[in-house]
mmCIF file of C-alpha atoms in Angstrom:
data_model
loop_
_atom_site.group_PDB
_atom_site.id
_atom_site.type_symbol
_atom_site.label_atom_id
_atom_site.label_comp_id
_atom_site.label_asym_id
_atom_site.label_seq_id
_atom_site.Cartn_x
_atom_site.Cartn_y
_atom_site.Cartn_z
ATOM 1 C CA UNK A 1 16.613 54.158 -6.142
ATOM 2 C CA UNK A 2 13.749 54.774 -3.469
ATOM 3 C CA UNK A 3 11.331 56.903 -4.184
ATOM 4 C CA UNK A 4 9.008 58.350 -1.456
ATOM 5 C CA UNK A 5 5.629 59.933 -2.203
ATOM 6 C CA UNK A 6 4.130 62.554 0.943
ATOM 7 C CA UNK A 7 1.244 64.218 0.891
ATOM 8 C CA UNK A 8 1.617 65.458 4.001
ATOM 9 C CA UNK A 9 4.034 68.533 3.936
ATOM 10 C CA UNK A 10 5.358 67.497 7.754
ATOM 11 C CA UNK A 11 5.534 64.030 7.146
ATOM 12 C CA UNK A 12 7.664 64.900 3.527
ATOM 13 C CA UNK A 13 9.855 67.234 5.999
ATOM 14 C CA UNK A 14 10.749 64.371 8.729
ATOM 15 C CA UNK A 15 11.297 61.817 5.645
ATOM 16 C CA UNK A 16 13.451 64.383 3.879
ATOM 17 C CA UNK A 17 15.679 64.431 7.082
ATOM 18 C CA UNK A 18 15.916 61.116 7.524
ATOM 19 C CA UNK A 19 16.812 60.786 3.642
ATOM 20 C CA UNK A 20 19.532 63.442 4.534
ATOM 21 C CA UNK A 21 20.671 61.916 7.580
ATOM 22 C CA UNK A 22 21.382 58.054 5.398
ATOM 23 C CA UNK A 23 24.973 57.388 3.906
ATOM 24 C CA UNK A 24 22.186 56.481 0.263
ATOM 25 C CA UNK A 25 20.767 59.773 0.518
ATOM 26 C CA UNK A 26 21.989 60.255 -3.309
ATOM 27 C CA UNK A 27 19.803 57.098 -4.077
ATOM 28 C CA UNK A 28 16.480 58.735 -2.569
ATOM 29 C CA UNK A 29 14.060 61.172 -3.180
ATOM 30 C CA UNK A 30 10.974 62.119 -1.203
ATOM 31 C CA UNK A 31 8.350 64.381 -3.658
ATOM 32 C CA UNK A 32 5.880 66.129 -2.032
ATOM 33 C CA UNK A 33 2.680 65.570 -4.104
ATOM 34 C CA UNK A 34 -0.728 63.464 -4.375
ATOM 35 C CA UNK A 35 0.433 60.081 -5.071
ATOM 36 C CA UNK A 36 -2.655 59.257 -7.322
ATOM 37 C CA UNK A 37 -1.760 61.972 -9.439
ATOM 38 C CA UNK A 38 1.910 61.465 -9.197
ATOM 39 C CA UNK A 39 1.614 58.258 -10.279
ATOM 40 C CA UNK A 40 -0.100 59.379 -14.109
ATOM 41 C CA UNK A 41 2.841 62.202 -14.167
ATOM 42 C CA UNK A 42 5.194 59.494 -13.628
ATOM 43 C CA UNK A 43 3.909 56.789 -16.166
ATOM 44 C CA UNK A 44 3.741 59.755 -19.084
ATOM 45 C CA UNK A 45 7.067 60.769 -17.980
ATOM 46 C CA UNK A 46 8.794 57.300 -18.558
ATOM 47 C CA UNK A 47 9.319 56.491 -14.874
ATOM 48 C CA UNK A 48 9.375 53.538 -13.724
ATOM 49 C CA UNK A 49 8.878 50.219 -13.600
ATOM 50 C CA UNK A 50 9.320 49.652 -10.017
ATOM 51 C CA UNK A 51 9.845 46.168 -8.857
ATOM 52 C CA UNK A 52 9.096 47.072 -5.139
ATOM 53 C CA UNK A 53 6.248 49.479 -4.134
ATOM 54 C CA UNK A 54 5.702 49.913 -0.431
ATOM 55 C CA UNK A 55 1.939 51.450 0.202
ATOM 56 C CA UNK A 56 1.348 52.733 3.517
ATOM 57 C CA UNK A 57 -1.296 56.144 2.412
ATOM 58 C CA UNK A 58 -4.392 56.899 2.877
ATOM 59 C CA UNK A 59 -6.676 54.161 3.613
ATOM 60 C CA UNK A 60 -9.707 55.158 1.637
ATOM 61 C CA UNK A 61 -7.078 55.713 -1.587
ATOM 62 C CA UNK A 62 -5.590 51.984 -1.870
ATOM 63 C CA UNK A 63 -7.459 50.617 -4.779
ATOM 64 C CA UNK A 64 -6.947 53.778 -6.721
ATOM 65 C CA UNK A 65 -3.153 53.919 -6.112
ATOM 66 C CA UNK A 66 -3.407 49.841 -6.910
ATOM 67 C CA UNK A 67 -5.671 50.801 -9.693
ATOM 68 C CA UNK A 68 -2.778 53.487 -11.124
ATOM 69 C CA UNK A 69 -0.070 51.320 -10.706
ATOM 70 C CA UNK A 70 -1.450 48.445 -12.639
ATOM 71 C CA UNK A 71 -3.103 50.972 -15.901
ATOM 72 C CA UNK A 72 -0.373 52.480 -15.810
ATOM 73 C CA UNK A 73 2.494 49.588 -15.916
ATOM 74 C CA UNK A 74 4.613 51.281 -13.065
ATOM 75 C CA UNK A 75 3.876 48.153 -11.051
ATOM 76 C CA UNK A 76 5.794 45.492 -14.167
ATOM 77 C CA UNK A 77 4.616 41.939 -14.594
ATOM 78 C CA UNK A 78 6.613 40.327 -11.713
ATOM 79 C CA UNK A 79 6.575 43.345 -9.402
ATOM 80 C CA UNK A 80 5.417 43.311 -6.268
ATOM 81 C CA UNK A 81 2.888 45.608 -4.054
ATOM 82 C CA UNK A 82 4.296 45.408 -0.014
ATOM 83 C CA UNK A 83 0.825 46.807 1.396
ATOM 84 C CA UNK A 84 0.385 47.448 5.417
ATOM 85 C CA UNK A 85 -2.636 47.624 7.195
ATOM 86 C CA UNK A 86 -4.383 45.456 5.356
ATOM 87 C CA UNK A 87 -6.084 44.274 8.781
ATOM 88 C CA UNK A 88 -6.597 47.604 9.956
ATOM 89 C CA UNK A 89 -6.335 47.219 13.547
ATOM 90 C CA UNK A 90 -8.138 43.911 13.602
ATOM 91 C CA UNK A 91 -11.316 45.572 12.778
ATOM 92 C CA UNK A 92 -11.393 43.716 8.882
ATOM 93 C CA UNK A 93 -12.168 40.030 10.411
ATOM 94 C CA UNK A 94 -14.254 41.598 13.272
ATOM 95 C CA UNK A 95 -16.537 43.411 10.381
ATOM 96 C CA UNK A 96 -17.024 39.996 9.021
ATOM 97 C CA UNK A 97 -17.149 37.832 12.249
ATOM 98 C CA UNK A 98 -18.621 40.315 14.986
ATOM 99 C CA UNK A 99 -21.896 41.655 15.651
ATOM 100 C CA UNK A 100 -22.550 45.154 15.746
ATOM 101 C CA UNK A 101 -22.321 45.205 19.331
ATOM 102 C CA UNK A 102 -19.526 43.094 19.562
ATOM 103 C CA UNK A 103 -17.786 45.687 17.709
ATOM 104 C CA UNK A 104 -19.248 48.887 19.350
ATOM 105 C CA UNK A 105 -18.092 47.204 22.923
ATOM 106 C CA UNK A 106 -14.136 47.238 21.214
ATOM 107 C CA UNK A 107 -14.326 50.550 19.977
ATOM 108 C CA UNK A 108 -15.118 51.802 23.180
ATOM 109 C CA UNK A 109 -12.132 49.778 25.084
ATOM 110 C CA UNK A 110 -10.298 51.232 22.276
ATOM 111 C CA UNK A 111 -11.369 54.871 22.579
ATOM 112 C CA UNK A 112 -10.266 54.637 26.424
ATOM 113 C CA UNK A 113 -7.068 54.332 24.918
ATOM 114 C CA UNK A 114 -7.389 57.157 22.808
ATOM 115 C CA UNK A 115 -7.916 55.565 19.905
ATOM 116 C CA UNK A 116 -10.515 56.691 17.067
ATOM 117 C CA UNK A 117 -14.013 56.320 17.087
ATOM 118 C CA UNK A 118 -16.047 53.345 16.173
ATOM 119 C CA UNK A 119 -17.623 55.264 13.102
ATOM 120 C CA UNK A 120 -14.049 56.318 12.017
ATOM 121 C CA UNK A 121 -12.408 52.847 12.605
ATOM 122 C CA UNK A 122 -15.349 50.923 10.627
ATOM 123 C CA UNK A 123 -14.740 53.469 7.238
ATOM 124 C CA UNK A 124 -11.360 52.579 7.320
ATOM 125 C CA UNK A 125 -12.405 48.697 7.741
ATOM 126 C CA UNK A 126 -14.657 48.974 5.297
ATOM 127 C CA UNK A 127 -12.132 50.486 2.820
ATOM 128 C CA UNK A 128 -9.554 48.430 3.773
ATOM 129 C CA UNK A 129 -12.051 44.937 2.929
ATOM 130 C CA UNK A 130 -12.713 46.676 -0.398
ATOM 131 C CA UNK A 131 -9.321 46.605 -1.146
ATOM 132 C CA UNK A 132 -8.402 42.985 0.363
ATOM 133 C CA UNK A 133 -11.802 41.934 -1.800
ATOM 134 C CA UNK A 134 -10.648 43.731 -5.038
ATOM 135 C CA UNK A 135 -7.113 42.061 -5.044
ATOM 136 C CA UNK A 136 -8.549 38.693 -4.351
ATOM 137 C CA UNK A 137 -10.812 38.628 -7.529
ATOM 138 C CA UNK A 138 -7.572 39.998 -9.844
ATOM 139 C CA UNK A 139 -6.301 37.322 -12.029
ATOM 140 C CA UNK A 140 -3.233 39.461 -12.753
ATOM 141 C CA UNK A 141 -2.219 39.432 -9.430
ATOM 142 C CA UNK A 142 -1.163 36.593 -6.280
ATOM 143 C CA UNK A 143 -1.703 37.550 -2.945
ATOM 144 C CA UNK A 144 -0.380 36.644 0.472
ATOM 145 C CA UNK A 145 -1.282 37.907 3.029
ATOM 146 C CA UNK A 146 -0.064 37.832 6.706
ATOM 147 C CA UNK A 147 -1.736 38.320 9.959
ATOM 148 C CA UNK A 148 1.089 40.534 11.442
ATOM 149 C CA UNK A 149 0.017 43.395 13.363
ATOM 150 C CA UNK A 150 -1.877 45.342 11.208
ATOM 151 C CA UNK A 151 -1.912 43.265 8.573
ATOM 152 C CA UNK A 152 0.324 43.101 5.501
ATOM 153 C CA UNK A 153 -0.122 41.962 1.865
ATOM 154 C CA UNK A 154 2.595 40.681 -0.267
ATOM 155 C CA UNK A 155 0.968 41.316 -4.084
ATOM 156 C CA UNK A 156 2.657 39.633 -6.815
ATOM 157 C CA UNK A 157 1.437 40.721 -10.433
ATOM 158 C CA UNK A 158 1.447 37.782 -12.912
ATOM 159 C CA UNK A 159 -0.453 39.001 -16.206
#
């Protein structure tokens, strides 16, 4: 079964179509809800384990939907986390290995494109290290993580 947890009312519309639109459409479901909450309902429901969760949400959320899956066992010894945008654009390394102005002169090439601004893109960084940092120092888990585009982690939970 895949599950799919939207926030977003418009994205949960497009995913629902798409659901509708696959020959496995009985094996999916997209709920509409707050995933950090959804994740508790689930747990005290009996849902779950999952041996695959995907997380692609809300930047600033990651180490509280990590945090949920791990108290509350939905994410199984021997599971494993897929996580994109780990990287976050590039801007993770370039917090650590660029200067402030370093980092102000790519935001701006950036913003030309129409990209977000450098305030905006560095909160997300920022976030996005706290998580990277705060699965590194977890002895239950194993982490790989590859430099593809935006970045994505591979978390395998061990204890």
């Amino acid at each position: 079964t895949l599950l799919s947890l939207e926030k977003d009312p418009a994205v949960a519309q497009v995913a629902r179509g798409h659901v509708a639109a696959s020959p496995w459409a009985e094996r999916m479901e997209v709920r509409e809800c707050d995933a950090v909450a959804e994740l508790q309902n689930m747990a005290q429901a009996g849902e779950g384990p999952f041996e695959v969760v995907f997380l692609d949400a809300n930047k600033r959320q990651y180490v509280r939907y990590l945090e949920g899956l791990l108290e509350t066992g939905l994410l199984p010894v021997g599971g494993l986390l897929v996580v994109d945008n780990v990287l976050w654009k590039g801007r993770v390394p370039a917090l650590l290995t660029q200067d402030e102005q370093a980092r102000r002169e790519k935001a701006t090439q950036l913003q030309r494109k129409g990209a977000m601004s450098l305030l905006e893109a560095d909160k997300y960084a920022e976030a996005m290290h706290a998580f990277n940092t705060r699965v590194r120092g977890d002895a239950r888990l194993e982490v790989a993580l590859l430099p593809v585009r935006d970045g994505l982690s591979l978390i395998r939970r061990v204890a």
